[in-house]
Short mmCIF file of C-alpha atoms in Angstrom, two decimals:
data_model
loop_
_atom_site.label_atom_id
_atom_site.label_comp_id
_atom_site.label_asym_id
_atom_site.label_seq_id
_atom_site.Cartn_x
_atom_site.Cartn_y
_atom_site.Cartn_z
CA UNK A 1 66.58 57.89 129.52
CA UNK A 2 65.80 60.13 125.77
CA UNK A 3 61.83 58.96 124.90
CA UNK A 4 60.39 60.54 121.17
CA UNK A 5 56.92 61.33 122.10
CA UNK A 6 54.51 62.00 119.71
CA UNK A 7 51.03 64.18 119.75
CA UNK A 8 47.39 64.42 118.04
CA UNK A 9 45.06 65.74 117.10
CA UNK A 10 43.54 68.02 120.08
CA UNK A 11 46.56 67.26 122.76
CA UNK A 12 48.94 68.54 120.12
CA UNK A 13 46.89 71.98 120.73
CA UNK A 14 47.72 72.01 124.10
CA UNK A 15 51.55 70.70 123.48
CA UNK A 16 52.07 73.08 121.07
CA UNK A 17 54.12 70.74 118.70
CA UNK A 18 53.38 66.82 117.29
CA UNK A 19 56.40 65.92 118.76
CA UNK A 20 59.59 66.26 121.14
CA UNK A 21 62.09 64.12 122.93
CA UNK A 22 61.86 63.75 126.83
CA UNK A 23 64.83 63.47 129.07
CA UNK A 24 63.68 60.17 131.10
CA UNK A 25 64.70 58.97 134.59
CA UNK A 26 61.52 57.10 135.59
CA UNK A 27 60.04 53.21 135.33
CA UNK A 28 56.63 53.24 134.48
CA UNK A 29 53.67 55.83 132.05
CA UNK A 30 52.17 56.49 135.21
CA UNK A 31 55.73 58.63 136.01
CA UNK A 32 56.43 59.87 132.60
CA UNK A 33 53.16 61.19 132.56
CA UNK A 34 53.73 63.14 135.73
CA UNK A 35 56.33 64.39 134.18
CA UNK A 36 54.16 65.33 130.93
CA UNK A 37 51.72 67.14 133.59
CA UNK A 38 53.65 69.48 135.29
CA UNK A 39 55.08 70.37 131.50
CA UNK A 40 51.62 70.37 130.06
CA UNK A 41 49.24 71.57 132.67
CA UNK A 42 46.21 71.55 131.18
CA UNK A 43 47.04 67.82 129.53
CA UNK A 44 45.37 66.47 132.80
CA UNK A 45 41.60 67.60 131.10
CA UNK A 46 42.42 66.13 128.11
CA UNK A 47 40.57 62.67 127.53
CA UNK A 48 44.01 60.17 126.09
CA UNK A 49 45.00 56.79 125.82
CA UNK A 50 49.20 56.68 125.08
CA UNK A 51 51.13 53.84 122.79
CA UNK A 52 54.36 52.23 122.95
CA UNK A 53 55.13 51.00 119.84
CA UNK A 54 52.34 50.98 118.56
CA UNK A 55 49.91 49.42 121.45
CA UNK A 56 48.14 50.87 123.46
CA UNK A 57 49.19 50.29 127.41
CA UNK A 58 48.24 51.41 130.71
CA UNK A 59 49.51 53.32 133.27
CA UNK A 60 51.65 50.87 135.31
CA UNK A 61 53.23 49.47 131.66
CA UNK A 62 56.98 49.84 131.93
CA UNK A 63 59.04 52.19 129.31
CA UNK A 64 61.17 50.66 127.52
CA UNK A 65 62.33 53.21 125.39
CA UNK A 66 60.52 53.13 122.12
CA UNK A 67 57.99 55.72 120.08
CA UNK A 68 55.20 56.99 122.56
CA UNK A 69 52.41 58.24 121.18
CA UNK A 70 49.76 60.57 123.27
CA UNK A 71 46.19 59.82 121.43
CA UNK A 72 43.00 61.78 122.00
CA UNK A 73 39.31 59.95 121.25
CA UNK A 74 39.87 57.77 117.85
CA UNK A 75 37.77 59.83 115.52
CA UNK A 76 37.79 57.26 111.97
CA UNK A 77 35.37 57.48 109.29
CA UNK B 1 54.99 40.71 98.36
CA UNK B 2 55.43 39.94 101.10
CA UNK B 3 51.37 40.00 102.03
CA UNK B 4 52.27 40.35 106.08
CA UNK B 5 53.38 44.02 105.36
CA UNK B 6 50.97 46.12 105.88
CA UNK B 7 48.86 48.57 102.75
CA UNK B 8 48.99 51.93 103.42
CA UNK B 9 45.12 52.93 103.27
CA UNK B 10 44.90 56.32 103.63
CA UNK B 11 44.83 58.20 100.41
CA UNK B 12 45.13 62.53 100.49
CA UNK B 13 41.22 63.85 100.12
CA UNK B 14 38.10 62.76 99.41
CA UNK B 15 37.47 59.79 98.03
CA UNK B 16 35.70 59.50 94.45
CA UNK B 17 33.34 58.39 93.08
CA UNK B 18 35.41 57.26 89.96
CA UNK B 19 37.71 55.91 92.27
CA UNK B 20 34.60 53.48 94.13
CA UNK B 21 33.05 53.14 90.06
CA UNK B 22 36.44 51.72 89.04
CA UNK B 23 36.80 50.31 91.60
CA UNK B 24 33.97 47.80 91.80
CA UNK B 25 34.35 47.81 88.12
CA UNK B 26 37.93 45.68 89.00
CA UNK B 27 35.76 42.56 90.11
CA UNK B 28 33.51 41.86 88.03
CA UNK B 29 36.51 39.67 86.75
CA UNK B 30 36.09 37.38 89.59
CA UNK B 31 33.32 35.33 89.39
CA UNK B 32 33.41 33.52 92.34
CA UNK B 33 32.00 36.20 93.89
CA UNK B 34 28.17 36.75 94.36
CA UNK B 35 27.69 40.19 97.23
CA UNK B 36 29.86 42.79 97.42
CA UNK B 37 28.63 44.95 100.33
CA UNK B 38 29.62 48.50 101.00
CA UNK B 39 30.74 51.34 102.96
CA UNK B 40 30.95 54.34 102.55
CA UNK B 41 31.60 56.92 105.46
CA UNK B 42 30.69 60.28 104.12
CA UNK B 43 31.39 64.38 105.49
CA UNK B 44 27.93 65.26 107.95
CA UNK B 45 27.89 69.53 108.18
CA UNK B 46 26.29 69.15 111.11
CA UNK B 47 25.31 72.45 112.18
CA UNK B 48 26.70 72.92 116.62
CA UNK B 49 25.44 76.42 118.26
CA UNK B 50 24.34 78.00 114.60
CA UNK B 51 27.49 76.87 112.81
CA UNK B 52 27.96 74.43 110.34
CA UNK B 53 30.82 71.90 109.39
CA UNK B 54 32.25 72.63 106.23
CA UNK B 55 35.10 70.58 106.04
CA UNK B 56 36.85 67.52 108.41
CA UNK B 57 41.04 67.01 108.41
CA UNK B 58 42.31 64.25 109.18
CA UNK B 59 44.82 63.78 110.61
CA UNK B 60 46.45 59.90 112.13
CA UNK B 61 49.22 57.92 113.98
CA UNK B 62 49.83 56.41 109.98
CA UNK B 63 52.34 53.80 111.26
CA UNK B 64 50.10 52.72 114.32
CA UNK B 65 46.69 53.19 112.09
CA UNK B 66 48.48 50.66 108.89
CA UNK B 67 48.62 48.70 111.48
CA UNK B 68 45.63 48.31 112.84
CA UNK B 69 44.40 48.80 109.67
CA UNK B 70 46.23 45.06 108.43
CA UNK B 71 45.58 44.02 111.44
CA UNK B 72 41.60 44.13 111.09
CA UNK B 73 42.14 42.67 107.69
CA UNK B 74 43.84 39.91 108.73
CA UNK B 75 41.09 39.06 112.06
CA UNK B 76 38.38 39.51 108.88
CA UNK B 77 39.86 37.22 106.62
CA UNK B 78 40.18 34.25 109.81
CA UNK B 79 36.61 35.22 110.86
CA UNK B 80 34.56 35.56 107.22
CA UNK B 81 34.52 33.88 103.92
CA UNK B 82 35.51 36.29 102.08
CA UNK B 83 37.32 36.83 98.59
CA UNK B 84 38.27 40.88 98.39
CA UNK B 85 38.22 43.32 100.92
CA UNK B 86 39.72 46.46 100.57
CA UNK B 87 39.73 50.13 103.04
CA UNK B 88 40.38 52.48 102.66
CA UNK B 89 40.29 56.58 104.51
CA UNK B 90 41.48 59.92 104.12
CA UNK B 91 44.13 62.18 105.43
CA UNK B 92 44.10 66.33 105.05
CA UNK B 93 40.70 68.06 104.28
CA UNK B 94 37.49 66.42 102.88
CA UNK B 95 34.31 68.73 102.44
CA UNK B 96 30.98 68.60 103.39
CA UNK B 97 29.19 65.60 101.01
CA UNK B 98 32.93 63.91 99.91
CA UNK B 99 33.44 60.66 101.30
CA UNK B 100 36.19 59.98 104.06
CA UNK B 101 36.25 56.05 103.87
CA UNK B 102 35.48 53.47 101.97
CA UNK B 103 34.81 50.18 103.23
CA UNK B 104 34.47 46.71 100.27
CA UNK B 105 33.92 43.02 101.20
CA UNK B 106 33.16 40.81 98.34
CA UNK B 107 31.89 37.09 99.01
CA UNK B 108 30.64 34.39 97.59
CA UNK B 109 27.58 34.58 99.24
CA UNK B 110 25.50 37.80 100.66
CA UNK B 111 24.82 36.45 104.64
CA UNK B 112 28.78 36.83 105.09
CA UNK B 113 29.19 40.38 103.69
CA UNK B 114 26.67 41.49 105.85
CA UNK B 115 28.31 40.30 109.57
CA UNK B 116 31.94 41.12 107.52
CA UNK B 117 31.62 44.70 106.71
CA UNK B 118 29.47 45.29 109.99
CA UNK B 119 32.79 43.64 112.00
CA UNK B 120 35.42 45.74 109.93
CA UNK B 121 33.80 49.09 110.47
CA UNK B 122 33.10 49.05 114.13
CA UNK B 123 36.54 48.25 114.65
CA UNK B 124 37.84 50.64 111.98
CA UNK B 125 36.09 53.00 114.20
CA UNK B 126 37.50 51.74 117.44
CA UNK B 127 40.29 50.14 117.22
CA UNK B 128 42.09 53.38 114.75
CA UNK B 129 43.98 56.54 116.22
CA UNK B 130 42.55 58.84 113.42
CA UNK B 131 41.13 61.75 114.25
CA UNK B 132 39.05 64.79 112.23
CA UNK B 133 39.18 68.46 113.03
CA UNK B 134 35.64 69.11 111.99
CA UNK B 135 35.94 72.74 110.75
CA UNK B 136 33.13 75.38 111.00
CA UNK B 137 32.99 77.64 107.88
CA UNK B 138 33.65 80.71 109.99
CA UNK B 139 37.78 78.70 110.03
CA UNK B 140 36.97 78.07 114.44
CA UNK B 141 37.22 74.08 115.02
CA UNK B 142 35.84 70.81 117.53
CA UNK B 143 37.30 67.61 117.25
CA UNK B 144 34.77 64.65 117.07
CA UNK B 145 33.93 62.16 118.19
CA UNK B 146 32.81 59.41 116.84
CA UNK B 147 29.40 57.99 119.15
CA UNK C 1 3.94 63.25 91.71
CA UNK C 2 2.59 61.00 92.90
CA UNK C 3 4.18 59.21 95.48
CA UNK C 4 2.34 56.39 95.85
CA UNK C 5 3.15 54.76 92.88
CA UNK C 6 5.73 52.00 92.27
CA UNK C 7 8.53 52.96 90.21
CA UNK C 8 9.83 50.61 88.08
CA UNK C 9 12.67 49.26 89.82
CA UNK C 10 14.14 47.08 86.61
CA UNK C 11 16.77 47.80 83.82
CA UNK C 12 17.35 46.06 80.90
CA UNK C 13 20.54 44.21 81.39
CA UNK C 14 23.07 44.01 83.86
CA UNK C 15 23.89 46.93 86.25
CA UNK C 16 27.20 48.96 85.61
CA UNK C 17 29.82 50.00 87.98
CA UNK C 18 29.78 53.64 85.94
CA UNK C 19 25.78 54.03 86.74
CA UNK C 20 26.61 52.93 90.54
CA UNK C 21 29.74 55.08 91.18
CA UNK C 22 27.51 57.84 89.18
CA UNK C 23 24.56 57.75 91.70
CA UNK C 24 27.41 57.36 94.61
CA UNK C 25 28.47 61.08 93.28
CA UNK C 26 24.40 62.49 92.92
CA UNK C 27 24.10 61.68 97.06
CA UNK C 28 27.14 63.87 97.26
CA UNK C 29 25.37 66.37 97.54
CA UNK C 30 22.99 65.53 100.84
CA UNK C 31 25.08 67.33 103.48
CA UNK C 32 23.34 65.04 106.33
CA UNK C 33 23.99 61.85 105.40
CA UNK C 34 26.55 60.12 106.78
CA UNK C 35 27.39 56.77 106.28
CA UNK C 36 25.82 54.77 102.83
CA UNK C 37 25.80 50.78 102.58
CA UNK C 38 25.63 49.45 99.28
CA UNK C 39 24.86 46.05 98.45
CA UNK C 40 25.29 44.93 94.24
CA UNK C 41 24.60 41.09 93.90
CA UNK C 42 26.95 39.65 91.11
CA UNK C 43 26.22 36.69 89.14
CA UNK C 44 28.69 33.77 89.96
CA UNK C 45 30.28 31.36 87.43
CA UNK C 46 29.54 28.36 89.54
CA UNK C 47 29.73 24.98 88.64
CA UNK C 48 27.27 22.68 88.35
CA UNK C 49 27.81 18.77 87.24
CA UNK C 50 30.73 20.09 85.39
CA UNK C 51 29.30 22.92 83.58
CA UNK C 52 30.09 26.89 84.07
CA UNK C 53 27.08 29.01 84.47
CA UNK C 54 27.73 32.09 81.88
CA UNK C 55 25.05 34.07 81.96
CA UNK C 56 21.62 34.29 84.30
CA UNK C 57 18.68 35.76 82.26
CA UNK C 58 15.93 37.05 84.41
CA UNK C 59 12.51 37.30 84.18
CA UNK C 60 9.89 38.73 86.89
CA UNK C 61 6.13 39.37 87.78
CA UNK C 62 7.25 42.65 86.91
CA UNK C 63 3.63 44.71 88.29
CA UNK C 64 3.76 42.37 91.49
CA UNK C 65 7.34 42.85 91.40
CA UNK C 66 7.12 46.58 91.66
CA UNK C 67 4.27 46.84 94.27
CA UNK C 68 6.43 44.48 96.47
CA UNK C 69 9.62 47.19 95.95
CA UNK C 70 7.46 49.89 96.69
CA UNK C 71 5.84 48.13 99.85
CA UNK C 72 9.60 46.57 101.07
CA UNK C 73 10.57 50.33 100.24
CA UNK C 74 7.60 51.58 102.33
CA UNK C 75 8.30 49.98 105.17
CA UNK C 76 12.31 50.55 105.60
CA UNK C 77 11.36 53.73 105.59
CA UNK C 78 8.62 53.26 108.55
CA UNK C 79 11.40 51.33 110.32
CA UNK C 80 14.94 53.07 109.82
CA UNK C 81 15.67 57.24 109.97
CA UNK C 82 17.20 56.83 106.46
CA UNK C 83 17.82 59.35 104.32
CA UNK C 84 17.17 58.02 100.65
CA UNK C 85 17.16 54.80 99.33
CA UNK C 86 17.27 52.89 95.94
CA UNK C 87 16.97 49.57 94.63
CA UNK C 88 17.75 48.31 91.03
CA UNK C 89 17.66 44.52 89.58
CA UNK C 90 18.12 43.56 86.00
CA UNK C 91 15.68 41.85 83.97
CA UNK C 92 17.19 40.07 80.34
CA UNK C 93 20.33 38.60 80.32
CA UNK C 94 22.89 40.00 83.03
CA UNK C 95 26.67 37.38 82.34
CA UNK C 96 28.90 36.01 85.35
CA UNK C 97 30.92 39.24 86.95
CA UNK C 98 27.85 41.30 85.97
CA UNK C 99 25.97 43.02 88.71
CA UNK C 100 22.55 42.20 88.57
CA UNK C 101 21.06 44.04 92.45
CA UNK C 102 22.12 47.19 93.35
CA UNK C 103 20.68 48.56 96.86
CA UNK C 104 21.68 52.00 98.37
CA UNK C 105 20.45 53.31 101.06
CA UNK C 106 21.69 56.21 103.50
CA UNK C 107 21.34 58.38 106.92
CA UNK C 108 23.09 60.17 109.37
CA UNK C 109 24.55 57.43 111.19
CA UNK C 110 26.71 53.99 110.21
CA UNK C 111 23.98 51.40 112.67
CA UNK C 112 21.20 52.50 110.79
CA UNK C 113 22.10 51.84 106.94
CA UNK C 114 23.72 47.62 108.41
CA UNK C 115 20.00 47.09 110.09
CA UNK C 116 17.89 48.90 107.19
CA UNK C 117 20.39 46.90 103.71
CA UNK C 118 19.80 43.62 105.45
CA UNK C 119 16.38 43.71 105.92
CA UNK C 120 15.94 45.46 102.39
CA UNK C 121 17.95 42.52 100.42
CA UNK C 122 16.39 40.02 101.49
CA UNK C 123 12.88 40.71 102.06
CA UNK C 124 14.14 40.77 97.66
CA UNK C 125 15.11 37.47 97.98
CA UNK C 126 11.83 36.39 100.08
CA UNK C 127 9.32 38.55 98.45
CA UNK C 128 10.05 39.86 95.31
CA UNK C 129 8.39 37.44 92.15
CA UNK C 130 11.53 37.55 90.15
CA UNK C 131 13.29 34.70 88.33
CA UNK C 132 16.78 33.86 87.37
CA UNK C 133 17.66 30.42 84.65
CA UNK C 134 21.34 30.26 84.81
CA UNK C 135 22.44 29.76 81.51
CA UNK C 136 25.34 27.23 81.41
CA UNK C 137 28.09 27.60 78.36
CA UNK C 138 27.10 24.59 76.63
CA UNK C 139 23.27 26.11 76.23
CA UNK C 140 21.87 24.38 78.69
CA UNK C 141 20.20 26.00 81.52
CA UNK C 142 18.93 25.45 85.08
CA UNK C 143 16.57 27.33 88.32
CA UNK C 144 18.37 29.60 90.29
CA UNK C 145 17.18 29.20 93.71
CA UNK C 146 18.40 31.82 96.67
CA UNK C 147 18.96 30.03 100.23
CA UNK D 1 -16.08 32.82 84.40
CA UNK D 2 -13.30 33.50 81.96
CA UNK D 3 -9.63 33.95 83.91
CA UNK D 4 -6.93 34.28 82.71
CA UNK D 5 -3.78 33.71 84.14
CA UNK D 6 -0.30 33.96 83.93
CA UNK D 7 2.81 31.72 83.95
CA UNK D 8 6.75 32.39 85.02
CA UNK D 9 9.99 30.94 84.79
CA UNK D 10 10.10 26.64 84.65
CA UNK D 11 6.28 26.70 84.87
CA UNK D 12 5.79 29.02 81.95
CA UNK D 13 8.65 25.43 80.45
CA UNK D 14 5.75 23.10 81.39
CA UNK D 15 2.40 24.85 80.21
CA UNK D 16 4.81 25.93 77.21
CA UNK D 17 2.91 29.65 77.21
CA UNK D 18 3.43 33.26 79.33
CA UNK D 19 -0.69 33.62 79.41
CA UNK D 20 -3.58 31.96 78.34
CA UNK D 21 -7.55 32.30 78.41
CA UNK D 22 -9.29 29.30 81.02
CA UNK D 23 -12.98 29.61 81.31
CA UNK D 24 -13.32 27.83 85.57
CA UNK D 25 -17.15 27.09 86.84
CA UNK D 26 -14.99 26.75 90.48
CA UNK D 27 -14.93 28.66 93.59
CA UNK D 28 -11.01 28.40 95.36
CA UNK D 29 -7.90 27.89 94.20
CA UNK D 30 -7.19 24.44 94.90
CA UNK D 31 -10.20 23.79 92.73
CA UNK D 32 -8.82 25.70 89.38
CA UNK D 33 -5.25 23.94 90.63
CA UNK D 34 -7.44 20.89 89.92
CA UNK D 35 -8.41 22.00 86.25
CA UNK D 36 -4.36 22.92 85.78
CA UNK D 37 -2.80 19.77 87.17
CA UNK D 38 -5.42 18.19 84.33
CA UNK D 39 -4.39 19.70 81.44
CA UNK D 40 -0.66 19.96 82.72
CA UNK D 41 0.44 16.67 85.01
CA UNK D 42 4.00 18.25 85.07
CA UNK D 43 2.67 21.41 87.88
CA UNK D 44 2.23 18.43 89.62
CA UNK D 45 5.24 17.77 90.80
CA UNK D 46 6.88 20.94 90.86
CA UNK D 47 6.87 23.96 93.46
CA UNK D 48 5.08 27.10 93.02
CA UNK D 49 2.44 29.62 94.28
CA UNK D 50 -0.46 30.85 93.31
CA UNK D 51 -1.21 34.71 93.28
CA UNK D 52 -4.14 36.98 92.60
CA UNK D 53 -4.46 40.46 92.10
CA UNK D 54 -0.31 40.04 92.58
CA UNK D 55 -1.15 38.75 96.20
CA UNK D 56 0.40 35.31 97.21
CA UNK D 57 -3.12 33.34 98.27
CA UNK D 58 -4.01 29.52 99.52
CA UNK D 59 -5.42 26.78 97.92
CA UNK D 60 -9.31 27.85 100.37
CA UNK D 61 -8.94 31.29 98.42
CA UNK D 62 -11.82 32.44 96.66
CA UNK D 63 -11.19 32.54 92.87
CA UNK D 64 -12.60 36.73 92.01
CA UNK D 65 -11.71 36.67 88.61
CA UNK D 66 -8.84 39.28 88.92
CA UNK D 67 -5.40 38.12 87.38
CA UNK D 68 -4.06 34.62 88.62
CA UNK D 69 -0.45 33.95 88.24
CA UNK D 70 1.55 30.21 89.11
CA UNK D 71 4.86 32.16 90.58
CA UNK D 72 7.80 28.99 90.95
CA UNK D 73 10.14 29.89 93.68
CA UNK D 74 11.22 33.63 93.42
CA UNK D 75 15.43 33.60 92.92
CA UNK D 76 15.56 37.86 92.68
CA UNK D 77 18.83 39.53 93.48
#
């Protein structure tokens, strides 16, 4: 399936873009991360969370095709 | 008006003292209020390895952030007997000394506002996807970490 | 200037939103501050036996009150890592909806301002000889009791 | 000795004045209160504290001649 992935903060500095489409044939979040790690090896050293449909998800969560975002540590306020 | 639709909490640039004063003024018609409590986050000119932060540039996952602000708002109204609650957060550049977060709660009684304000501010810091880029005077930067 | 001399905390009449906004503005040059917390006491139009409070008239044992405010101030600076602290209390008549108490604390970090502000407001309520006469719309009155 | 006594709030409503001089021949606060109770019998039903030299004192405190004040419950803020 075709996924739209958003990047923020220091994650977007590594990917060098704020968003992109990726063709994904796996099932769960950790498989998507493997795809991204192979594309952007510097991501491996970064602290981030994954949101799907604007909710934080863990690695075993099924990818539903909704909007995915990679979120570095929050630092509002 | 659909109360369930998240409001946009974000404002471009710094939150001015005039805006805050005016917001206080607007509450003077609400005569059931006995206590207001206001939190303001101000950008610090922190010194890191001899370099001074001059600006924080805020970005956010705006849709998710507004949803989270909305959830925090709903949960605060459920937990605490609040008359009003307002949250504003800056996006874009905010200079050292300027205000980037304004949280305003009002209630008939004071004990409630203390509890509610701290709850809301801690929830904002923990749950809302906002990212602060601390820009030094020499244009280099580091990413802000909340503690 | 002798720092040990108590300042006069009292202001005649209501504390305006412009005064509060201006006080916030003055802190924007203090770039070590990361968090402000402000408490505002507002006069409630309470209804008692069908009569509505329209004004509170404040009197105080002014010398003792200013000494107590000073003690509270010194003790808060000792307990908490505060950058600034300001207290203003009204004397005389304050209408329902207007502000009678303004307490403003600032610190590099947020956790400190929450603790400090609540400590200071509770101490003011408990220890400072100020007396509020709640005047109803029909000119009768009762004496305010803090709870 | 001659004492200056200040009254505030609902206490001043009973004494009908904000301050007065009283000639006092006793030693301690409770003796002064007896003098005031006999002058203003309504004071007996009122809740108040006594300050001497701007500090709250109890009934057994010695009167030193400094300023005395009768303070109803505080209701600042």
